[in-house]
Amino acid sequence: MFACVLSTASGQDPALPSPSLTEVWQPVPPKVDAPAGGVPSDAKVLFAGTDTGAWENAKGGGPIGWKVVDGALVVTPGSGDIRTREAFGDVQLHLEFRTQTKPKGEGQGASNSGVFLMERYELQVLDSYRNKTYVNGQAASVYKQYPPLVNASRPPGEWQSYDVLFLAPRFAADGRVLAPARMTVFHNGVLVQHDVALRGSTVYQGQPKYEKHTAKLPLQLQDHGDPVAFRNIWIRDIARPVSP
């Protein structure tokens, strides 16, 4: 037996509160232009094919040793990591990378690099198309913490993309972790990390742990000895949603 629902001409049920009581009108979200295949209007462009001014050497600043080749920022092996001159906290990050067409090694030696949020939380870059290694160290892994949900890697030498939502950790004054860092990642448009809670800074040996740090730190790209290329790098500062 179905209950009879009375309604007015507007479709409202007079037995329920007015719809206006659940309508939120302020604040109005800011307008962002989002061209197809382009860069959002509120994004900071970190590399668009020529200018490397947004970057510095990760060891004490100064000019970077990486080279711009055909519109791509290419690792010069042995020159060291690079980092942004500007610091960031909660962000949306887009970048594209290309592994070597003919990698010289295998496993972790096959076109290895990394994207370090806040200089310490690593999203792995590697040729993982047909290259066996430990799964929490393959491409799109949160290095040594979370394997990707799937392997969305393209063949060596093809351009690939990462789209990352990163939320920085929150610390109490005494250094306690109030909220861990969190990361969601799309690799070539495929969800590979779903809101994972990081267990601490990336480490090669031992277990990750947190050490209190400032709310904003640079983005860092790794020189792991392979000429990996990057392009179309942009980043957006974001705010955590607040319930009305």
CSV table of C-alpha atoms in Angstrom, one decimal:
chain,number,residue,atom,x,y,z
A,1,MET,CA,0.0,0.0,0.0
A,2,PHE,CA,1.5,3.3,-1.0
A,3,ALA,CA,1.3,6.5,1.1
A,4,CYS,CA,-0.3,9.5,-0.5
A,5,VAL,CA,2.0,12.4,-0.7
A,6,LEU,CA,0.3,15.8,-0.9
A,7,SER,CA,2.1,18.5,-3.0
A,8,THR,CA,1.5,22.0,-4.2
A,9,ALA,CA,1.7,23.1,-7.8
A,10,SER,CA,5.5,23.8,-7.3
A,11,GLY,CA,6.1,20.2,-6.3
A,12,GLN,CA,6.7,21.0,-2.7
A,13,ASP,CA,5.3,18.8,0.1
A,14,PRO,CA,3.5,21.1,2.5
A,15,ALA,CA,4.1,18.6,5.4
A,16,LEU,CA,7.9,19.2,5.1
A,17,PRO,CA,10.0,22.3,5.8
A,18,SER,CA,10.5,24.8,3.0
A,19,PRO,CA,13.3,23.9,0.5
A,20,SER,CA,14.9,27.3,1.1
A,21,LEU,CA,16.0,26.1,4.6
A,22,THR,CA,18.5,23.7,2.9
A,23,GLU,CA,19.7,26.1,0.1
A,24,VAL,CA,23.2,27.6,0.5
A,25,TRP,CA,23.9,30.8,-1.4
A,26,GLN,CA,27.1,32.1,0.1
A,27,PRO,CA,30.0,32.0,-0.4
A,28,VAL,CA,29.8,31.7,-4.2
A,29,PRO,CA,32.6,29.5,-5.5
A,30,PRO,CA,35.2,31.5,-7.5
A,31,LYS,CA,35.1,31.1,-11.3
A,32,VAL,CA,37.9,29.1,-12.9
A,33,ASP,CA,38.3,28.8,-16.6
A,34,ALA,CA,39.1,25.2,-17.5
A,35,PRO,CA,39.9,24.9,-21.2
A,36,ALA,CA,39.8,21.4,-22.7
A,37,GLY,CA,43.3,20.0,-22.6
A,38,GLY,CA,44.6,23.2,-21.1
A,39,VAL,CA,45.6,24.7,-17.8
A,40,PRO,CA,43.1,25.9,-15.3
A,41,SER,CA,43.1,29.7,-14.9
A,42,ASP,CA,44.0,29.6,-11.2
A,43,ALA,CA,46.9,27.1,-11.6
A,44,LYS,CA,50.6,28.0,-11.3
A,45,VAL,CA,52.5,26.8,-14.3
A,46,LEU,CA,55.8,25.3,-13.2
A,47,PHE,CA,57.0,24.2,-16.6
A,48,ALA,CA,55.4,24.8,-20.0
A,49,GLY,CA,58.3,23.9,-22.4
A,50,THR,CA,60.9,26.6,-22.1
A,51,ASP,CA,61.2,28.6,-18.8
A,52,THR,CA,62.8,26.8,-15.9
A,53,GLY,CA,62.6,29.8,-13.6
A,54,ALA,CA,60.2,28.1,-11.2
A,55,TRP,CA,62.9,25.6,-10.2
A,56,GLU,CA,66.2,25.5,-8.4
A,57,ASN,CA,68.7,22.9,-7.4
A,58,ALA,CA,67.4,21.0,-4.4
A,59,LYS,CA,70.8,21.2,-2.6
A,60,GLY,CA,71.0,24.8,-1.5
A,61,GLY,CA,69.3,26.5,-4.4
A,62,GLY,CA,71.0,27.9,-7.5
A,63,PRO,CA,70.5,27.0,-11.2
A,64,ILE,CA,69.3,23.6,-12.1
A,65,GLY,CA,71.5,21.2,-14.1
A,66,TRP,CA,68.6,19.6,-16.0
A,67,LYS,CA,68.2,20.5,-19.7
A,68,VAL,CA,65.3,21.6,-21.8
A,69,VAL,CA,65.1,19.4,-24.9
A,70,ASP,CA,62.3,19.8,-27.5
A,71,GLY,CA,60.0,21.3,-24.9
A,72,ALA,CA,60.7,18.8,-22.2
A,73,LEU,CA,62.6,19.1,-19.0
A,74,VAL,CA,65.1,16.3,-19.0
A,75,VAL,CA,67.1,14.9,-16.0
A,76,THR,CA,70.8,15.3,-16.4
A,77,PRO,CA,72.1,12.3,-14.5
A,78,GLY,CA,74.3,13.3,-11.7
A,79,SER,CA,73.2,16.9,-11.6
A,80,GLY,CA,70.9,16.4,-8.6
A,81,ASP,CA,67.2,16.7,-7.7
A,82,ILE,CA,65.4,19.9,-8.5
A,83,ARG,CA,62.6,21.6,-6.4
A,84,THR,CA,60.2,24.5,-6.9
A,85,ARG,CA,61.2,27.9,-5.6
A,86,GLU,CA,57.7,28.2,-4.2
A,87,ALA,CA,56.3,26.1,-1.3
A,88,PHE,CA,53.0,24.3,-1.4
A,89,GLY,CA,50.6,22.5,1.0
A,90,ASP,CA,47.3,21.0,-0.2
A,91,VAL,CA,47.4,20.8,-4.0
A,92,GLN,CA,46.1,19.5,-7.2
A,93,LEU,CA,49.1,18.6,-9.4
A,94,HIS,CA,49.3,17.7,-13.1
A,95,LEU,CA,52.5,16.6,-14.8
A,96,GLU,CA,53.5,14.4,-17.8
A,97,PHE,CA,56.6,12.2,-17.9
A,98,ARG,CA,58.4,10.0,-20.4
A,99,THR,CA,60.6,7.1,-19.6
A,100,GLN,CA,63.5,6.1,-21.9
A,101,THR,CA,62.6,4.4,-25.2
A,102,LYS,CA,65.3,1.9,-24.5
A,103,PRO,CA,65.9,1.7,-20.8
A,104,LYS,CA,69.4,0.6,-19.9
A,105,GLY,CA,68.4,-1.3,-16.8
A,106,GLU,CA,65.6,-3.3,-15.3
A,107,GLY,CA,63.7,-3.3,-12.0
A,108,GLN,CA,64.4,-0.1,-10.2
A,109,GLY,CA,67.1,0.7,-12.8
A,110,ALA,CA,64.6,1.2,-15.6
A,111,SER,CA,64.0,5.0,-16.0
A,112,ASN,CA,63.7,5.7,-12.3
A,113,SER,CA,62.7,9.1,-11.0
A,114,GLY,CA,60.1,10.4,-8.5
A,115,VAL,CA,57.7,13.2,-7.7
A,116,PHE,CA,58.2,14.3,-4.0
A,117,LEU,CA,55.3,16.2,-2.6
A,118,MET,CA,56.6,18.6,0.1
A,119,GLU,CA,60.1,17.2,-0.6
A,120,ARG,CA,59.4,14.0,1.3
A,121,TYR,CA,56.3,12.1,0.1
A,122,GLU,CA,57.2,10.2,-3.1
A,123,LEU,CA,55.0,9.2,-6.0
A,124,GLN,CA,57.2,6.8,-8.0
A,125,VAL,CA,58.2,7.3,-11.6
A,126,LEU,CA,59.5,4.2,-13.4
A,127,ASP,CA,59.2,2.2,-16.6
A,128,SER,CA,56.6,-0.4,-15.4
A,129,TYR,CA,55.2,-1.4,-18.7
A,130,ARG,CA,56.8,-4.9,-18.7
A,131,ASN,CA,59.4,-4.5,-16.0
A,132,LYS,CA,59.2,-6.6,-12.9
A,133,THR,CA,60.0,-5.0,-9.5
A,134,TYR,CA,58.5,-4.9,-6.0
A,135,VAL,CA,54.9,-3.7,-6.4
A,136,ASN,CA,55.2,-0.9,-3.9
A,137,GLY,CA,58.1,0.5,-5.9
A,138,GLN,CA,56.6,0.3,-9.4
A,139,ALA,CA,55.2,3.3,-11.3
A,140,ALA,CA,52.4,5.2,-9.6
A,141,SER,CA,53.2,3.6,-6.2
A,142,VAL,CA,53.4,5.7,-3.1
A,143,TYR,CA,57.0,4.5,-2.8
A,144,LYS,CA,57.4,1.7,-0.2
A,145,GLN,CA,53.9,2.3,1.1
A,146,TYR,CA,51.1,1.7,-1.4
A,147,PRO,CA,51.2,-0.2,-4.7
A,148,PRO,CA,48.9,1.2,-7.4
A,149,LEU,CA,45.5,-0.3,-7.7
A,150,VAL,CA,46.3,-1.2,-11.4
A,151,ASN,CA,49.3,-0.9,-13.7
A,152,ALA,CA,48.3,1.8,-16.2
A,153,SER,CA,51.8,2.2,-17.6
A,154,ARG,CA,52.3,2.9,-21.3
A,155,PRO,CA,55.2,1.5,-23.4
A,156,PRO,CA,58.7,3.0,-22.9
A,157,GLY,CA,59.2,6.3,-24.7
A,158,GLU,CA,55.5,7.3,-24.6
A,159,TRP,CA,54.3,10.3,-22.7
A,160,GLN,CA,52.3,9.6,-19.6
A,161,SER,CA,50.4,11.7,-17.1
A,162,TYR,CA,49.9,11.9,-13.3
A,163,ASP,CA,47.0,13.9,-11.8
A,164,VAL,CA,47.4,14.1,-8.1
A,165,LEU,CA,45.3,15.3,-5.2
A,166,PHE,CA,47.5,15.8,-2.2
A,167,LEU,CA,46.5,16.9,1.3
A,168,ALA,CA,49.3,17.8,3.6
A,169,PRO,CA,49.6,16.4,7.1
A,170,ARG,CA,48.5,18.4,10.1
A,171,PHE,CA,50.6,18.5,13.3
A,172,ALA,CA,49.9,19.6,16.8
A,173,ALA,CA,52.3,22.1,18.5
A,174,ASP,CA,54.1,19.2,20.2
A,175,GLY,CA,54.6,17.4,16.9
A,176,ARG,CA,51.8,14.9,17.2
A,177,VAL,CA,50.1,14.0,13.9
A,178,LEU,CA,46.6,15.4,14.0
A,179,ALA,CA,45.8,14.2,10.4
A,180,PRO,CA,48.1,12.2,8.1
A,181,ALA,CA,49.0,13.3,4.6
A,182,ARG,CA,46.5,11.8,2.0
A,183,MET,CA,47.0,11.2,-1.7
A,184,THR,CA,44.7,10.3,-4.7
A,185,VAL,CA,46.3,9.7,-8.0
A,186,PHE,CA,45.2,9.1,-11.6
A,187,HIS,CA,47.8,7.6,-13.9
A,188,ASN,CA,47.0,8.2,-17.6
A,189,GLY,CA,43.4,9.0,-16.5
A,190,VAL,CA,43.0,5.8,-14.5
A,191,LEU,CA,42.5,5.8,-10.7
A,192,VAL,CA,45.6,4.1,-9.1
A,193,GLN,CA,45.6,5.6,-5.6
A,194,HIS,CA,42.3,6.3,-3.8
A,195,ASP,CA,42.6,8.6,-0.8
A,196,VAL,CA,45.4,6.7,0.8
A,197,ALA,CA,46.7,7.8,4.2
A,198,LEU,CA,50.4,8.1,4.2
A,199,ARG,CA,52.3,6.5,7.1
A,200,GLY,CA,55.1,9.1,7.0
A,201,SER,CA,57.9,10.4,4.9
A,202,THR,CA,59.3,8.2,2.2
A,203,VAL,CA,62.3,6.1,3.2
A,204,TYR,CA,64.3,3.5,1.3
A,205,GLN,CA,65.1,1.5,4.4
A,206,GLY,CA,63.1,1.0,7.6
A,207,GLN,CA,59.6,2.2,8.3
A,208,PRO,CA,58.1,5.6,7.3
A,209,LYS,CA,57.4,8.0,10.1
A,210,TYR,CA,56.4,11.6,10.5
A,211,GLU,CA,58.5,14.5,11.7
A,212,LYS,CA,56.8,17.8,12.2
A,213,HIS,CA,57.4,20.3,9.4
A,214,THR,CA,56.0,23.5,8.1
A,215,ALA,CA,52.6,23.7,6.4
A,216,LYS,CA,54.1,24.4,3.0
A,217,LEU,CA,57.2,23.0,1.3
A,218,PRO,CA,58.5,22.8,-2.3
A,219,LEU,CA,57.6,20.1,-4.9
A,220,GLN,CA,60.7,18.1,-5.8
A,221,LEU,CA,61.6,16.0,-8.8
A,222,GLN,CA,64.3,13.3,-8.5
A,223,ASP,CA,67.5,12.7,-10.3
A,224,HIS,CA,67.9,8.9,-9.9
A,225,GLY,CA,70.5,8.6,-12.7
A,226,ASP,CA,68.2,8.2,-15.7
A,227,PRO,CA,67.3,10.8,-18.3
A,228,VAL,CA,63.5,10.9,-17.6
A,229,ALA,CA,61.7,13.8,-19.2
A,230,PHE,CA,58.9,15.9,-17.8
A,231,ARG,CA,56.5,18.5,-19.4
A,232,ASN,CA,53.2,20.3,-18.8
A,233,ILE,CA,53.7,20.7,-15.1
A,234,TRP,CA,51.1,22.8,-13.2
A,235,ILE,CA,49.8,23.0,-9.7
A,236,ARG,CA,46.8,24.4,-7.9
A,237,ASP,CA,46.5,25.4,-4.3
A,238,ILE,CA,43.3,23.9,-2.8
A,239,ALA,CA,41.4,24.1,0.4
A,240,ARG,CA,39.8,21.2,2.2
A,241,PRO,CA,36.0,21.4,2.0
A,242,VAL,CA,34.2,23.0,4.8
A,243,SER,CA,30.6,21.9,5.6
A,244,PRO,CA,28.2,24.9,5.6
